Tab-separated table of C-alpha atoms in Angstrom:
chain	number	residue	atom	x	y	z
A	8	MET	CA	119.954	135.061	59.046
A	9	ASN	CA	116.635	133.609	60.131
A	10	ALA	CA	117.026	131.202	63.062
A	11	ALA	CA	115.077	128.520	61.202
A	12	MET	CA	117.614	128.652	58.350
A	13	ASN	CA	120.648	128.522	60.616
A	14	PRO	CA	122.392	125.168	59.959
A	15	VAL	CA	123.591	124.885	63.552
A	16	TYR	CA	120.060	125.459	64.831
A	17	ARG	CA	118.608	122.937	62.372
A	18	LYS	CA	121.191	120.319	63.387
A	19	ARG	CA	120.437	120.813	67.074
A	20	LEU	CA	116.697	120.678	66.372
A	21	PHE	CA	117.141	117.431	64.469
A	22	TRP	CA	119.038	115.739	67.277
A	23	HIS	CA	116.588	117.144	69.808
A	24	ARG	CA	113.739	115.500	67.929
A	25	VAL	CA	115.699	112.242	67.647
A	26	GLY	CA	116.347	112.281	71.406
A	27	MET	CA	112.692	113.012	72.158
A	28	ALA	CA	111.555	110.232	69.830
A	29	LEU	CA	113.915	107.727	71.468
A	30	SER	CA	112.790	108.832	74.947
A	31	VAL	CA	109.106	108.514	74.072
A	32	GLY	CA	109.773	105.132	72.457
A	33	ALA	CA	111.604	103.840	75.528
A	34	MET	CA	108.807	105.119	77.769
A	35	SER	CA	106.209	103.447	75.563
A	36	VAL	CA	108.011	100.109	75.719
A	37	GLY	CA	108.163	100.348	79.517
A	38	LEU	CA	104.480	101.283	79.785
A	39	ILE	CA	103.430	98.481	77.445
A	40	ALA	CA	105.399	95.948	79.493
A	41	LEU	CA	103.931	97.308	82.737
A	42	LEU	CA	100.366	97.240	81.397
A	43	TRP	CA	100.913	93.703	80.110
A	44	ILE	CA	102.094	92.565	83.536
A	45	LEU	CA	99.198	94.286	85.303
A	46	ALA	CA	96.633	92.926	82.857
A	47	THR	CA	97.935	89.379	83.325
A	48	LEU	CA	98.007	89.789	87.099
A	49	LEU	CA	94.473	91.193	87.247
A	50	SER	CA	92.937	88.615	84.914
A	51	LYS	CA	94.504	85.574	86.574
A	52	GLY	CA	94.508	87.016	90.087
A	53	PHE	CA	90.819	87.921	90.170
A	54	ALA	CA	89.964	84.507	88.746
A	55	ALA	CA	91.682	82.958	91.769
A	56	LEU	CA	90.035	85.162	94.402
A	57	SER	CA	87.333	83.653	96.564
A	58	LEU	CA	86.349	83.507	100.197
A	59	ASP	CA	88.246	80.228	100.561
A	60	ILE	CA	91.548	81.889	99.758
A	61	PHE	CA	91.225	83.934	102.976
A	62	THR	CA	89.731	81.221	105.175
A	63	GLY	CA	91.444	78.022	104.029
A	64	ASP	CA	95.019	76.923	104.605
A	65	THR	CA	97.449	75.862	101.893
A	66	PRO	CA	96.360	72.520	100.406
A	67	THR	CA	98.407	69.425	99.689
A	68	ALA	CA	99.556	68.688	96.152
A	69	ASP	CA	96.661	66.385	95.290
A	70	ALA	CA	93.948	68.411	97.035
A	71	VAL	CA	91.316	70.611	95.414
A	72	GLY	CA	90.559	74.102	96.694
A	73	GLY	CA	92.281	75.408	99.796
A	74	GLY	CA	93.492	78.891	100.513
A	75	LEU	CA	96.296	81.104	101.791
A	76	ARG	CA	95.099	81.995	105.285
A	77	ASN	CA	98.195	80.684	107.040
A	78	ALA	CA	100.492	82.420	104.530
A	79	ILE	CA	98.622	85.731	104.824
A	80	VAL	CA	98.709	85.666	108.629
A	81	GLY	CA	102.381	84.696	108.639
A	82	SER	CA	103.327	87.506	106.247
A	83	LEU	CA	101.345	90.077	108.230
A	84	MET	CA	103.005	89.050	111.476
A	85	MET	CA	106.551	89.028	110.105
A	86	VAL	CA	106.193	92.266	108.131
A	87	GLY	CA	104.542	93.896	111.152
A	88	VAL	CA	107.317	92.890	113.553
A	89	SER	CA	110.041	93.918	111.114
A	90	THR	CA	108.354	97.292	110.556
A	91	LEU	CA	108.122	97.897	114.305
A	92	VAL	CA	111.851	97.191	114.565
A	93	ALA	CA	112.998	99.046	111.437
A	94	THR	CA	110.948	102.228	111.847
A	95	PRO	CA	112.379	103.618	115.120
A	96	VAL	CA	115.901	102.379	114.370
A	97	GLY	CA	115.884	103.815	110.854
A	98	ILE	CA	114.343	107.162	111.809
A	99	LEU	CA	116.681	107.704	114.759
A	100	ALA	CA	119.731	106.703	112.714
A	101	GLY	CA	118.676	108.972	109.842
A	102	THR	CA	118.105	111.839	112.278
A	103	TYR	CA	121.586	111.356	113.740
A	104	LEU	CA	123.145	111.380	110.276
A	105	ALA	CA	121.351	114.574	109.264
A	106	GLU	CA	121.823	116.393	112.572
A	107	TYR	CA	125.271	115.329	113.774
A	108	GLY	CA	126.803	113.595	110.784
A	109	GLU	CA	128.465	116.448	108.945
A	110	ASP	CA	131.999	115.901	110.257
A	111	SER	CA	131.606	112.658	112.167
A	112	LYS	CA	133.638	109.602	111.210
A	113	LEU	CA	130.945	107.366	112.666
A	114	ALA	CA	128.351	109.006	110.417
A	115	GLN	CA	130.512	108.483	107.332
A	116	ILE	CA	130.944	104.818	108.184
A	117	THR	CA	127.193	104.516	108.840
A	118	ARG	CA	126.361	106.034	105.454
A	119	PHE	CA	128.789	103.684	103.735
A	120	VAL	CA	127.339	100.627	105.491
A	121	THR	CA	123.813	101.824	104.677
A	122	ASP	CA	124.666	102.140	100.983
A	123	VAL	CA	126.225	98.669	100.998
A	124	MET	CA	123.140	97.163	102.641
A	125	LEU	CA	120.852	98.915	100.169
A	126	SER	CA	122.623	97.223	97.284
A	127	ALA	CA	123.247	93.887	98.991
A	128	PRO	CA	121.273	90.937	97.576
A	129	SER	CA	118.503	89.932	99.944
A	130	ILE	CA	119.624	86.308	99.805
A	131	VAL	CA	122.923	87.344	101.404
A	132	ILE	CA	121.036	88.897	104.313
A	133	GLY	CA	118.986	85.721	104.634
A	134	MET	CA	122.127	83.594	104.764
A	135	PHE	CA	123.617	85.957	107.349
A	136	ILE	CA	120.607	85.594	109.657
A	137	TRP	CA	120.669	81.843	109.102
A	138	ALA	CA	124.331	81.709	110.158
A	139	ILE	CA	124.028	83.868	113.286
A	140	TYR	CA	120.559	82.849	114.475
A	141	VAL	CA	118.863	79.911	112.762
A	142	ASP	CA	121.941	77.702	112.835
A	143	LYS	CA	122.449	78.447	116.534
A	144	VAL	CA	118.892	77.676	117.658
A	145	LYS	CA	118.603	74.738	115.217
A	146	HIS	CA	115.182	75.639	113.804
A	147	PHE	CA	113.493	78.114	111.485
A	148	SER	CA	111.230	80.746	112.986
A	149	GLY	CA	109.128	83.794	112.286
A	150	TYR	CA	111.449	85.858	114.463
A	151	ALA	CA	114.369	85.009	112.198
A	152	GLY	CA	112.304	86.014	109.163
A	153	SER	CA	111.328	89.295	110.812
A	154	LEU	CA	114.953	90.033	111.653
A	155	ALA	CA	116.016	89.428	108.051
A	156	LEU	CA	113.254	91.669	106.725
A	157	ALA	CA	114.139	94.365	109.269
A	158	LEU	CA	117.742	94.401	108.055
A	159	ILE	CA	116.435	95.007	104.537
A	160	ALA	CA	114.036	97.758	105.631
A	161	ILE	CA	116.334	99.712	107.955
A	162	PRO	CA	118.689	101.096	105.251
A	163	VAL	CA	115.717	102.339	103.215
A	164	VAL	CA	114.295	104.218	106.204
A	165	VAL	CA	117.722	105.578	107.198
A	166	ARG	CA	118.551	106.936	103.759
A	167	THR	CA	115.082	108.425	103.195
A	168	THR	CA	115.036	110.099	106.624
A	169	ASP	CA	118.543	111.495	106.128
A	170	ASN	CA	117.674	112.939	102.712
A	171	MET	CA	114.331	114.378	103.812
A	172	LEU	CA	115.769	116.121	106.885
A	173	LYS	CA	118.330	117.876	104.716
A	174	LEU	CA	115.466	119.547	102.835
A	175	VAL	CA	114.291	121.476	105.914
A	176	PRO	CA	115.044	125.223	105.436
A	177	ASN	CA	117.803	126.612	107.647
A	178	SER	CA	115.585	129.566	108.512
A	179	LEU	CA	113.178	127.260	110.333
A	180	LEU	CA	116.002	125.740	112.367
A	181	GLU	CA	117.531	129.132	113.146
A	182	ALA	CA	114.153	130.385	114.382
A	183	ALA	CA	113.876	127.412	116.738
A	184	PHE	CA	117.429	127.922	118.026
A	185	ALA	CA	116.727	131.647	118.522
A	186	LEU	CA	113.879	130.737	120.854
A	187	GLY	CA	116.329	128.815	123.045
A	188	ALA	CA	115.313	125.274	122.054
A	189	PRO	CA	118.042	122.643	122.587
A	190	ARG	CA	119.428	120.846	119.567
A	191	TRP	CA	117.772	117.498	120.313
A	192	LYS	CA	114.382	119.167	120.604
A	193	VAL	CA	114.889	121.062	117.351
A	194	ALA	CA	115.827	117.815	115.634
A	195	LEU	CA	112.851	115.802	116.902
A	196	LEU	CA	110.076	118.385	117.313
A	197	VAL	CA	110.885	120.861	114.537
A	198	ARG	CA	113.040	119.296	111.867
A	199	LEU	CA	111.546	115.803	111.930
A	200	ARG	CA	107.989	117.067	112.239
A	201	ALA	CA	108.434	119.278	109.179
A	202	VAL	CA	109.182	116.277	106.971
A	203	LYS	CA	107.032	113.623	108.645
A	204	ALA	CA	105.181	112.916	105.392
A	205	GLY	CA	108.446	112.249	103.579
A	206	VAL	CA	109.731	110.062	106.402
A	207	MET	CA	106.503	108.062	106.382
A	208	THR	CA	106.929	107.639	102.638
A	209	GLY	CA	110.322	106.106	103.356
A	210	VAL	CA	108.747	103.701	105.820
A	211	LEU	CA	106.151	102.722	103.213
A	212	LEU	CA	108.880	102.179	100.638
A	213	ALA	CA	110.604	99.886	103.108
A	214	VAL	CA	107.371	97.968	103.751
A	215	ALA	CA	106.791	97.644	100.007
A	216	ARG	CA	110.360	96.396	99.600
A	217	ILE	CA	110.075	93.652	102.193
A	218	THR	CA	106.510	92.564	101.446
A	219	GLY	CA	107.507	90.540	98.411
A	220	GLU	CA	110.917	89.309	99.574
A	221	THR	CA	111.294	85.568	99.133
A	222	ALA	CA	114.990	84.646	99.330
A	223	PRO	CA	115.684	85.718	102.943
A	224	LEU	CA	112.568	83.932	104.199
A	225	LEU	CA	113.678	80.663	102.623
A	226	PHE	CA	116.675	80.684	104.977
A	227	THR	CA	114.888	81.996	108.070
A	228	ALA	CA	111.123	81.418	108.354
A	229	PHE	CA	111.009	78.686	105.688
A	230	ASN	CA	107.384	77.578	105.357
A	231	ASN	CA	104.554	75.795	107.145
A	232	GLN	CA	101.625	74.067	105.489
A	233	PHE	CA	99.504	74.499	108.606
A	234	TYR	CA	98.203	77.566	110.390
A	235	SER	CA	100.505	78.772	113.162
A	236	ALA	CA	100.770	82.033	115.081
A	237	ASP	CA	103.869	80.915	116.978
A	238	MET	CA	106.671	83.224	115.858
A	239	ASN	CA	109.239	80.847	117.316
A	240	GLN	CA	108.385	78.131	114.780
A	241	SER	CA	108.464	77.853	111.001
A	242	MET	CA	105.819	80.127	109.492
A	243	ALA	CA	104.024	80.173	106.180
A	244	ASN	CA	104.346	83.412	104.228
A	245	LEU	CA	102.999	84.625	100.917
A	246	PRO	CA	106.286	85.105	99.008
A	247	VAL	CA	107.601	81.604	99.725
A	248	VAL	CA	104.202	79.973	99.120
A	249	MET	CA	103.819	81.896	95.851
A	250	ASN	CA	107.278	80.792	94.740
A	251	GLN	CA	106.565	77.164	95.618
A	252	PHE	CA	103.103	77.084	94.068
A	253	ALA	CA	104.021	79.007	90.903
A	254	MET	CA	106.812	76.519	90.110
A	255	SER	CA	104.634	73.484	90.696
A	256	ALA	CA	102.930	71.264	88.120
A	257	PHE	CA	99.522	71.451	89.830
A	258	ASP	CA	96.872	73.808	88.439
A	259	ASN	CA	95.325	74.398	91.858
A	260	TRP	CA	98.637	75.552	93.327
A	261	ARG	CA	99.371	77.846	90.379
A	262	THR	CA	95.927	79.403	90.708
A	263	LEU	CA	96.539	80.111	94.388
A	264	ALA	CA	99.926	81.642	93.482
A	265	TRP	CA	98.195	84.170	91.207
A	266	GLY	CA	95.744	84.975	93.972
A	267	GLY	CA	98.608	85.555	96.399
A	268	ALA	CA	100.369	87.835	93.905
A	269	LEU	CA	97.223	89.936	93.563
A	270	ILE	CA	96.833	90.174	97.341
A	271	VAL	CA	100.423	91.381	97.784
A	272	THR	CA	100.070	93.951	95.008
A	273	PHE	CA	96.780	95.354	96.282
A	274	SER	CA	98.011	95.413	99.887
A	275	VAL	CA	100.971	97.641	99.010
A	276	LEU	CA	98.753	99.866	96.856
A	277	ALA	CA	96.144	100.223	99.606
A	278	LEU	CA	98.819	101.049	102.176
A	279	ASN	CA	100.204	103.856	100.024
A	280	ILE	CA	96.767	105.319	99.294
A	281	LEU	CA	95.732	105.156	102.957
A	282	SER	CA	98.880	106.885	104.200
A	283	ARG	CA	98.596	109.672	101.636
A	284	THR	CA	94.963	110.205	102.572
A	285	VAL	CA	95.736	110.398	106.290
A	286	PHE	CA	98.529	112.905	105.795
A	287	ALA	CA	96.419	114.971	103.427
A	288	GLN	CA	93.748	115.278	106.135
A	289	LYS	CA	96.295	116.375	108.736
A	290	ALA	CA	98.046	118.910	106.533
A	291	PRO	CA	97.414	122.519	107.602
A	292	LYS	CA	95.233	124.566	105.279
């Protein structure tokens, strides 16, 4: 019997086409929603962009104009400090899990805690830092905000590093061991170097995750209408300012909120493009 006339084949072909149609439909709905969001962000965000948004500080409710300079500087400082903390801690912890964590109880507990922290709501982490730090020192601060963001970023870096290191071929490790290299040197100079692009991708994912976090900063860094580079005091930051301005009844504040949203989006995009370009230039030909 011809395969095209086989009833079993025709039934499977029918359901295959139904599944493909549903998959394409679901993908189309997602793409339409994404393009709608991006179009709205670009149209309203570009309309809000001006030189004042980078040079002026957040205005009062009844003021005209103003900018987001203090919020931009505050976000850069807190994200920078949290990245400097999360990157070495996450990479070293992920390396330990991949290298020594096969039969270790400590590694199993670490993986479990990492998975819990990955799924934990960011507001819970913010409340935790408020309870152990902010409440003890009796004031909000940029350091508290950086610590909260670091706790969000570390699990992302740990899990990505652990997964990437497991992709290194055993033949490469065996060759390094055959040359007499100690295990710690193989882990850091051979295994980690082989997947440095993937590990850096994990760091970028962590930075992208924390760049737009609002809830933990409400409990830690709070906000500051004025420009301040003192990390030991309340600091303005883009997510909190965007949340405050977007919910307000003032057109000027809502316009600045759209500008801040565009800045955050383009900053994460530029960071990803830059890192991929740098690694592409360093890759051996």
